[in-house]
Amino acid sequence: ELKVEQNPLFLSMQEGKNYTIYCNYSTTSDRLYWYRQDPGKSLESLFVLLSNGAVKQEGRLMASLDTKARLSTLHITAAVHDLSATYFCAVDIAGTYKYIFGTGTRLKVLA
Amino acid sequence: EPEVTQTPSHQVTQMGQEVILRCVPISNHLYFYWYRQILGQKVEFLVSFYNNEISEKSEIFDDQFSVERPDGSNFTLKIRSTKLEDSAMYFCASKKIREDGYTFGSGTRLTVV
């Protein structure tokens, strides 16, 4: 069964701290995406990772992809309250037109 | 910045009734999708649409569901006979090329009573 698992599911952290969210997947894929969702809102595209070793950075967030390990990470540097949201990874299933979304990580940054 | 527009934002319907959820994707996008999310939980793939036909559908997308792109701009999801478990947030998404990330619409909250 295809699985996309995120770890942790819930994360409460202090402002200024660093942390990493992990996304493991069980299928062959060269493409992985990260999205952010604020409560009651839609999903916003954060990063598109299209190859092994890809690394993208935007502000305090950095995403990377290791297709051999079937692992992507979303690293948060010096967290601020505005980063509080749910973060989803999504895996593009090779040979199909669909993504499978991860379980989501609900991040709460405490002031 | 171009947006994916969904209407209505909230729909309440009686069990067994038909509903149509509407989406206007970004005009130069070629790939269209419906996803749903139950109570802020996992985002579930329903169907993808490319070149005026369904390219992929999930096991959720049974005979009660259908999609149409009737006029080259709108993209609709119809549920023929709604069930209580169809209550969810339904998101339309589109993209220009396969490698892009999705642009999601703001969603339609469907409540089946």
PDB file of C-alpha atoms in Angstrom:
ATOM      1  CA  GLU A   1       0.000   0.000   0.000  1.00  0.00           C
ATOM      2  CA  LEU A   2       1.279   3.424  -0.895  1.00  0.00           C
ATOM      3  CA  LYS A   3       2.064   5.521   2.149  1.00  0.00           C
ATOM      4  CA  VAL A   4       3.235   9.070   2.673  1.00  0.00           C
ATOM      5  CA  GLU A   5       3.990   9.650   6.308  1.00  0.00           C
ATOM      6  CA  GLN A   6       4.991  12.814   8.070  1.00  0.00           C
ATOM      7  CA  ASN A   7       6.763  13.079  11.347  1.00  0.00           C
ATOM      8  CA  PRO A   8       5.892  14.621  13.705  1.00  0.00           C
ATOM      9  CA  LEU A   9       2.127  15.019  13.375  1.00  0.00           C
ATOM     10  CA  PHE A  10       2.076  17.849  15.899  1.00  0.00           C
ATOM     11  CA  LEU A  11       4.874  20.216  16.750  1.00  0.00           C
ATOM     12  CA  SER A  12       4.871  22.953  19.319  1.00  0.00           C
ATOM     13  CA  MET A  13       8.014  25.022  19.387  1.00  0.00           C
ATOM     14  CA  GLN A  14       9.329  28.247  20.800  1.00  0.00           C
ATOM     15  CA  GLU A  15      10.073  31.220  18.628  1.00  0.00           C
ATOM     16  CA  GLY A  16      13.691  31.339  17.582  1.00  0.00           C
ATOM     17  CA  LYS A  17      14.179  27.584  17.635  1.00  0.00           C
ATOM     18  CA  ASN A  18      15.044  25.279  14.744  1.00  0.00           C
ATOM     19  CA  TYR A  19      13.260  22.098  13.824  1.00  0.00           C
ATOM     20  CA  THR A  20      12.824  19.616  10.975  1.00  0.00           C
ATOM     21  CA  ILE A  21       9.697  17.968   9.639  1.00  0.00           C
ATOM     22  CA  TYR A  22      10.170  14.647   7.863  1.00  0.00           C
ATOM     23  CA  CYS A  23       8.231  13.168   4.980  1.00  0.00           C
ATOM     24  CA  ASN A  24       8.737   9.487   4.136  1.00  0.00           C
ATOM     25  CA  TYR A  25       7.091   7.832   1.181  1.00  0.00           C
ATOM     26  CA  SER A  26       6.844   4.266  -0.016  1.00  0.00           C
ATOM     27  CA  THR A  27       6.683   4.602  -3.782  1.00  0.00           C
ATOM     28  CA  THR A  28       9.049   5.525  -6.568  1.00  0.00           C
ATOM     29  CA  SER A  29       8.876   9.231  -7.213  1.00  0.00           C
ATOM     30  CA  ASP A  30      11.194  11.950  -8.398  1.00  0.00           C
ATOM     31  CA  ARG A  31       8.900  14.804  -7.506  1.00  0.00           C
ATOM     32  CA  LEU A  32       7.790  16.032  -4.154  1.00  0.00           C
ATOM     33  CA  TYR A  33       5.894  19.128  -3.088  1.00  0.00           C
ATOM     34  CA  TRP A  34       5.350  20.995   0.134  1.00  0.00           C
ATOM     35  CA  TYR A  35       2.200  22.935   0.950  1.00  0.00           C
ATOM     36  CA  ARG A  36       1.089  25.128   3.783  1.00  0.00           C
ATOM     37  CA  GLN A  37      -2.472  25.330   5.075  1.00  0.00           C
ATOM     38  CA  ASP A  38      -3.748  27.895   7.556  1.00  0.00           C
ATOM     39  CA  PRO A  39      -6.813  26.913   9.607  1.00  0.00           C
ATOM     40  CA  GLY A  40      -9.966  27.018   7.515  1.00  0.00           C
ATOM     41  CA  LYS A  41      -8.023  28.052   4.420  1.00  0.00           C
ATOM     42  CA  SER A  42      -6.828  26.509   1.215  1.00  0.00           C
ATOM     43  CA  LEU A  43      -3.419  25.019   0.497  1.00  0.00           C
ATOM     44  CA  GLU A  44      -0.557  27.178  -0.646  1.00  0.00           C
ATOM     45  CA  SER A  45       2.328  25.779  -2.652  1.00  0.00           C
ATOM     46  CA  LEU A  46       5.670  26.270  -0.889  1.00  0.00           C
ATOM     47  CA  PHE A  47       8.252  24.153  -2.680  1.00  0.00           C
ATOM     48  CA  VAL A  48       8.558  21.994  -5.761  1.00  0.00           C
ATOM     49  CA  LEU A  49      11.393  19.432  -5.582  1.00  0.00           C
ATOM     50  CA  LEU A  50      11.961  17.769  -8.921  1.00  0.00           C
ATOM     51  CA  SER A  51      15.082  15.656  -8.535  1.00  0.00           C
ATOM     52  CA  ASN A  52      17.274  13.787  -6.112  1.00  0.00           C
ATOM     53  CA  GLY A  53      19.331  16.187  -4.039  1.00  0.00           C
ATOM     54  CA  ALA A  54      17.086  19.156  -4.780  1.00  0.00           C
ATOM     55  CA  VAL A  55      17.160  21.857  -2.131  1.00  0.00           C
ATOM     56  CA  LYS A  56      14.941  24.911  -2.065  1.00  0.00           C
ATOM     57  CA  GLN A  57      14.864  27.758   0.426  1.00  0.00           C
ATOM     58  CA  GLU A  58      12.376  30.512   1.069  1.00  0.00           C
ATOM     59  CA  GLY A  59      12.824  32.687   4.093  1.00  0.00           C
ATOM     60  CA  ARG A  60      13.041  30.543   7.222  1.00  0.00           C
ATOM     61  CA  LEU A  61      12.018  27.354   5.429  1.00  0.00           C
ATOM     62  CA  MET A  62      14.275  24.983   3.532  1.00  0.00           C
ATOM     63  CA  ALA A  63      13.152  21.805   1.806  1.00  0.00           C
ATOM     64  CA  SER A  64      15.263  18.941   0.493  1.00  0.00           C
ATOM     65  CA  LEU A  65      14.677  15.686  -1.317  1.00  0.00           C
ATOM     66  CA  ASP A  66      16.520  12.351  -1.182  1.00  0.00           C
ATOM     67  CA  THR A  67      14.807  10.062  -3.658  1.00  0.00           C
ATOM     68  CA  LYS A  68      17.038   7.106  -2.815  1.00  0.00           C
ATOM     69  CA  ALA A  69      15.967   7.229   0.817  1.00  0.00           C
ATOM     70  CA  ARG A  70      12.430   8.273  -0.206  1.00  0.00           C
ATOM     71  CA  LEU A  71      12.682  11.113   2.246  1.00  0.00           C
ATOM     72  CA  SER A  72      12.067  14.829   2.165  1.00  0.00           C
ATOM     73  CA  THR A  73      12.707  17.285   4.946  1.00  0.00           C
ATOM     74  CA  LEU A  74      11.313  20.709   5.713  1.00  0.00           C
ATOM     75  CA  HIS A  75      13.682  22.585   7.976  1.00  0.00           C
ATOM     76  CA  ILE A  76      12.540  25.568   9.984  1.00  0.00           C
ATOM     77  CA  THR A  77      15.159  28.059  11.061  1.00  0.00           C
ATOM     78  CA  ALA A  78      14.554  30.526  13.902  1.00  0.00           C
ATOM     79  CA  ALA A  79      10.815  29.957  13.939  1.00  0.00           C
ATOM     80  CA  VAL A  80       8.413  32.875  14.186  1.00  0.00           C
ATOM     81  CA  HIS A  81       4.727  32.855  15.116  1.00  0.00           C
ATOM     82  CA  ASP A  82       3.651  33.498  11.528  1.00  0.00           C
ATOM     83  CA  LEU A  83       4.902  30.055  10.565  1.00  0.00           C
ATOM     84  CA  SER A  84       2.138  28.425  12.628  1.00  0.00           C
ATOM     85  CA  ALA A  85       0.139  26.323  10.166  1.00  0.00           C
ATOM     86  CA  THR A  86      -0.272  22.762   8.944  1.00  0.00           C
ATOM     87  CA  TYR A  87       2.384  21.613   6.495  1.00  0.00           C
ATOM     88  CA  PHE A  88       1.733  18.861   3.980  1.00  0.00           C
ATOM     89  CA  CYS A  89       4.121  17.047   1.735  1.00  0.00           C
ATOM     90  CA  ALA A  90       2.757  15.485  -1.444  1.00  0.00           C
ATOM     91  CA  VAL A  91       4.346  12.865  -3.663  1.00  0.00           C
ATOM     92  CA  ASP A  92       3.837  12.739  -7.400  1.00  0.00           C
ATOM     93  CA  ILE A  93       3.201   9.097  -8.237  1.00  0.00           C
ATOM     94  CA  ALA A  94       5.387   8.085 -11.170  1.00  0.00           C
ATOM     95  CA  GLY A  95       3.364   7.262 -14.259  1.00  0.00           C
ATOM     96  CA  THR A  96       0.150   8.785 -12.917  1.00  0.00           C
ATOM     97  CA  TYR A  97      -1.548  12.144 -12.802  1.00  0.00           C
ATOM     98  CA  LYS A  98      -2.077  12.281  -9.080  1.00  0.00           C
ATOM     99  CA  TYR A  99      -0.347  13.183  -5.883  1.00  0.00           C
ATOM    100  CA  ILE A 100      -0.652  11.445  -2.574  1.00  0.00           C
ATOM    101  CA  PHE A 101      -0.592  13.861   0.322  1.00  0.00           C
ATOM    102  CA  GLY A 102       1.118  13.169   3.583  1.00  0.00           C
ATOM    103  CA  THR A 103      -0.655  13.110   6.902  1.00  0.00           C
ATOM    104  CA  GLY A 104       0.229  16.723   7.655  1.00  0.00           C
ATOM    105  CA  THR A 105       2.240  18.300  10.454  1.00  0.00           C
ATOM    106  CA  ARG A 106       0.465  20.847  12.587  1.00  0.00           C
ATOM    107  CA  LEU A 107       3.020  23.409  13.684  1.00  0.00           C
ATOM    108  CA  LYS A 108       2.431  25.845  16.493  1.00  0.00           C
ATOM    109  CA  VAL A 109       5.086  28.433  17.215  1.00  0.00           C
ATOM    110  CA  LEU A 110       4.817  29.912  20.671  1.00  0.00           C
ATOM    111  CA  ALA A 111       5.760  33.516  21.256  1.00  0.00           C
TER     112      ALA A 111
ATOM    113  CA  GLU B   1      -1.869  37.002  -9.377  1.00  0.00           C
ATOM    114  CA  PRO B   2      -4.149  34.521 -11.170  1.00  0.00           C
ATOM    115  CA  GLU B   3      -6.486  32.539  -8.949  1.00  0.00           C
ATOM    116  CA  VAL B   4      -8.532  29.378  -9.026  1.00  0.00           C
ATOM    117  CA  THR B   5     -12.094  30.378  -8.145  1.00  0.00           C
ATOM    118  CA  GLN B   6     -14.591  28.039  -6.506  1.00  0.00           C
ATOM    119  CA  THR B   7     -18.281  28.493  -5.903  1.00  0.00           C
ATOM    120  CA  PRO B   8     -20.182  28.234  -3.688  1.00  0.00           C
ATOM    121  CA  SER B   9     -17.964  28.639  -0.639  1.00  0.00           C
ATOM    122  CA  HIS B  10     -20.428  26.659   1.460  1.00  0.00           C
ATOM    123  CA  GLN B  11     -23.202  24.308   0.406  1.00  0.00           C
ATOM    124  CA  VAL B  12     -25.658  22.555   2.675  1.00  0.00           C
ATOM    125  CA  THR B  13     -27.681  19.781   1.100  1.00  0.00           C
ATOM    126  CA  GLN B  14     -30.050  17.024   2.094  1.00  0.00           C
ATOM    127  CA  MET B  15     -28.811  13.461   1.911  1.00  0.00           C
ATOM    128  CA  GLY B  16     -29.704  11.960  -1.452  1.00  0.00           C
ATOM    129  CA  GLN B  17     -29.715  15.288  -3.282  1.00  0.00           C
ATOM    130  CA  GLU B  18     -27.474  16.169  -6.168  1.00  0.00           C
ATOM    131  CA  VAL B  19     -24.860  18.899  -5.823  1.00  0.00           C
ATOM    132  CA  ILE B  20     -22.642  20.605  -8.350  1.00  0.00           C
ATOM    133  CA  LEU B  21     -19.451  22.255  -7.206  1.00  0.00           C
ATOM    134  CA  ARG B  22     -17.984  24.783  -9.590  1.00  0.00           C
ATOM    135  CA  CYS B  23     -14.444  25.820 -10.305  1.00  0.00           C
ATOM    136  CA  VAL B  24     -12.827  28.261 -12.699  1.00  0.00           C
ATOM    137  CA  PRO B  25      -9.176  27.233 -13.108  1.00  0.00           C
ATOM    138  CA  ILE B  26      -6.439  29.595 -14.182  1.00  0.00           C
ATOM    139  CA  SER B  27      -6.949  30.261 -17.863  1.00  0.00           C
ATOM    140  CA  ASN B  28      -3.694  28.900 -19.298  1.00  0.00           C
ATOM    141  CA  HIS B  29      -3.576  25.843 -17.069  1.00  0.00           C
ATOM    142  CA  LEU B  30      -3.989  22.426 -18.647  1.00  0.00           C
ATOM    143  CA  TYR B  31      -4.289  20.010 -15.729  1.00  0.00           C
ATOM    144  CA  PHE B  32      -7.281  20.064 -13.404  1.00  0.00           C
ATOM    145  CA  TYR B  33      -7.983  18.212 -10.201  1.00  0.00           C
ATOM    146  CA  TRP B  34     -10.489  17.722  -7.448  1.00  0.00           C
ATOM    147  CA  TYR B  35      -9.347  16.875  -3.938  1.00  0.00           C
ATOM    148  CA  ARG B  36     -11.279  16.694  -0.712  1.00  0.00           C
ATOM    149  CA  GLN B  37     -10.369  17.167   2.912  1.00  0.00           C
ATOM    150  CA  ILE B  38     -12.457  15.984   5.812  1.00  0.00           C
ATOM    151  CA  LEU B  39     -12.294  18.205   8.905  1.00  0.00           C
ATOM    152  CA  GLY B  40      -8.782  19.533   8.306  1.00  0.00           C
ATOM    153  CA  GLN B  41      -7.379  16.050   8.004  1.00  0.00           C
ATOM    154  CA  LYS B  42      -5.656  14.340   5.125  1.00  0.00           C
ATOM    155  CA  VAL B  43      -6.064  15.720   1.634  1.00  0.00           C
ATOM    156  CA  GLU B  44      -7.539  12.986  -0.593  1.00  0.00           C
ATOM    157  CA  PHE B  45      -7.224  12.785  -4.354  1.00  0.00           C
ATOM    158  CA  LEU B  46     -10.503  12.396  -6.224  1.00  0.00           C
ATOM    159  CA  VAL B  47      -9.871  12.903  -9.928  1.00  0.00           C
ATOM    160  CA  SER B  48      -7.552  14.453 -12.475  1.00  0.00           C
ATOM    161  CA  PHE B  49      -8.622  15.855 -15.825  1.00  0.00           C
ATOM    162  CA  TYR B  50      -6.457  16.574 -18.822  1.00  0.00           C
ATOM    163  CA  ASN B  51      -7.149  17.090 -22.499  1.00  0.00           C
ATOM    164  CA  ASN B  52     -10.893  17.081 -21.877  1.00  0.00           C
ATOM    165  CA  GLU B  53     -11.029  13.709 -20.241  1.00  0.00           C
ATOM    166  CA  ILE B  54     -10.447  12.013 -16.920  1.00  0.00           C
ATOM    167  CA  SER B  55      -6.818  10.961 -16.675  1.00  0.00           C
ATOM    168  CA  GLU B  56      -6.974   9.358 -13.251  1.00  0.00           C
ATOM    169  CA  LYS B  57      -9.516   8.738 -10.531  1.00  0.00           C
ATOM    170  CA  SER B  58      -9.395   7.323  -7.051  1.00  0.00           C
ATOM    171  CA  GLU B  59     -11.484   4.614  -5.467  1.00  0.00           C
ATOM    172  CA  ILE B  60     -13.474   7.385  -3.768  1.00  0.00           C
ATOM    173  CA  PHE B  61     -14.577   8.640  -7.182  1.00  0.00           C
ATOM    174  CA  ASP B  62     -17.319   6.095  -7.783  1.00  0.00           C
ATOM    175  CA  ASP B  63     -20.373   6.227 -10.025  1.00  0.00           C
ATOM    176  CA  GLN B  64     -21.923   8.935  -7.860  1.00  0.00           C
ATOM    177  CA  PHE B  65     -19.234  11.388  -8.947  1.00  0.00           C
ATOM    178  CA  SER B  66     -18.668  13.002 -12.301  1.00  0.00           C
ATOM    179  CA  VAL B  67     -16.659  15.895 -13.685  1.00  0.00           C
ATOM    180  CA  GLU B  68     -17.181  18.154 -16.640  1.00  0.00           C
ATOM    181  CA  ARG B  69     -15.490  21.006 -18.374  1.00  0.00           C
ATOM    182  CA  PRO B  70     -18.517  22.208 -20.293  1.00  0.00           C
ATOM    183  CA  ASP B  71     -17.342  25.466 -21.792  1.00  0.00           C
ATOM    184  CA  GLY B  72     -13.556  25.628 -21.712  1.00  0.00           C
ATOM    185  CA  SER B  73     -13.431  27.666 -18.529  1.00  0.00           C
ATOM    186  CA  ASN B  74     -15.584  26.046 -15.859  1.00  0.00           C
ATOM    187  CA  PHE B  75     -14.673  22.729 -14.286  1.00  0.00           C
ATOM    188  CA  THR B  76     -17.441  21.091 -12.269  1.00  0.00           C
ATOM    189  CA  LEU B  77     -17.740  18.217  -9.837  1.00  0.00           C
ATOM    190  CA  LYS B  78     -21.165  16.618  -9.533  1.00  0.00           C
ATOM    191  CA  ILE B  79     -22.239  14.296  -6.772  1.00  0.00           C
ATOM    192  CA  ARG B  80     -25.467  12.623  -7.832  1.00  0.00           C
ATOM    193  CA  SER B  81     -26.848  11.355  -4.559  1.00  0.00           C
ATOM    194  CA  THR B  82     -25.022  12.769  -1.592  1.00  0.00           C
ATOM    195  CA  LYS B  83     -24.282  10.754   1.512  1.00  0.00           C
ATOM    196  CA  LEU B  84     -23.456  11.980   4.991  1.00  0.00           C
ATOM    197  CA  GLU B  85     -19.848  10.898   4.541  1.00  0.00           C
ATOM    198  CA  ASP B  86     -19.495  13.195   1.528  1.00  0.00           C
ATOM    199  CA  SER B  87     -19.383  16.111   3.961  1.00  0.00           C
ATOM    200  CA  ALA B  88     -15.947  17.639   3.461  1.00  0.00           C
ATOM    201  CA  MET B  89     -14.064  20.568   2.024  1.00  0.00           C
ATOM    202  CA  TYR B  90     -13.691  20.100  -1.707  1.00  0.00           C
ATOM    203  CA  PHE B  91     -10.741  21.758  -3.395  1.00  0.00           C
ATOM    204  CA  CYS B  92     -10.253  22.350  -7.070  1.00  0.00           C
ATOM    205  CA  ALA B  93      -6.662  22.684  -8.264  1.00  0.00           C
ATOM    206  CA  SER B  94      -4.963  23.373 -11.549  1.00  0.00           C
ATOM    207  CA  LYS B  95      -1.511  23.611 -13.030  1.00  0.00           C
ATOM    208  CA  LYS B  96       0.069  24.519 -16.325  1.00  0.00           C
ATOM    209  CA  ILE B  97       2.583  21.688 -16.634  1.00  0.00           C
ATOM    210  CA  ARG B  98       2.867  18.403 -14.782  1.00  0.00           C
ATOM    211  CA  GLU B  99       5.970  19.415 -12.849  1.00  0.00           C
ATOM    212  CA  ASP B 100       4.351  22.514 -11.329  1.00  0.00           C
ATOM    213  CA  GLY B 101       2.878  22.647  -7.879  1.00  0.00           C
ATOM    214  CA  TYR B 102      -0.885  22.961  -7.743  1.00  0.00           C
ATOM    215  CA  THR B 103      -2.707  26.233  -7.449  1.00  0.00           C
ATOM    216  CA  PHE B 104      -5.637  25.437  -5.200  1.00  0.00           C
ATOM    217  CA  GLY B 105      -8.946  27.201  -5.061  1.00  0.00           C
ATOM    218  CA  SER B 106     -10.350  28.431  -1.772  1.00  0.00           C
ATOM    219  CA  GLY B 107     -12.592  25.380  -1.481  1.00  0.00           C
ATOM    220  CA  THR B 108     -16.271  24.549  -1.113  1.00  0.00           C
ATOM    221  CA  ARG B 109     -17.401  23.307   2.248  1.00  0.00           C
ATOM    222  CA  LEU B 110     -20.087  20.691   1.600  1.00  0.00           C
ATOM    223  CA  THR B 111     -22.328  19.746   4.481  1.00  0.00           C
ATOM    224  CA  VAL B 112     -24.738  16.851   3.951  1.00  0.00           C
ATOM    225  CA  VAL B 113     -27.545  16.680   6.500  1.00  0.00           C
TER     226      VAL B 113
END
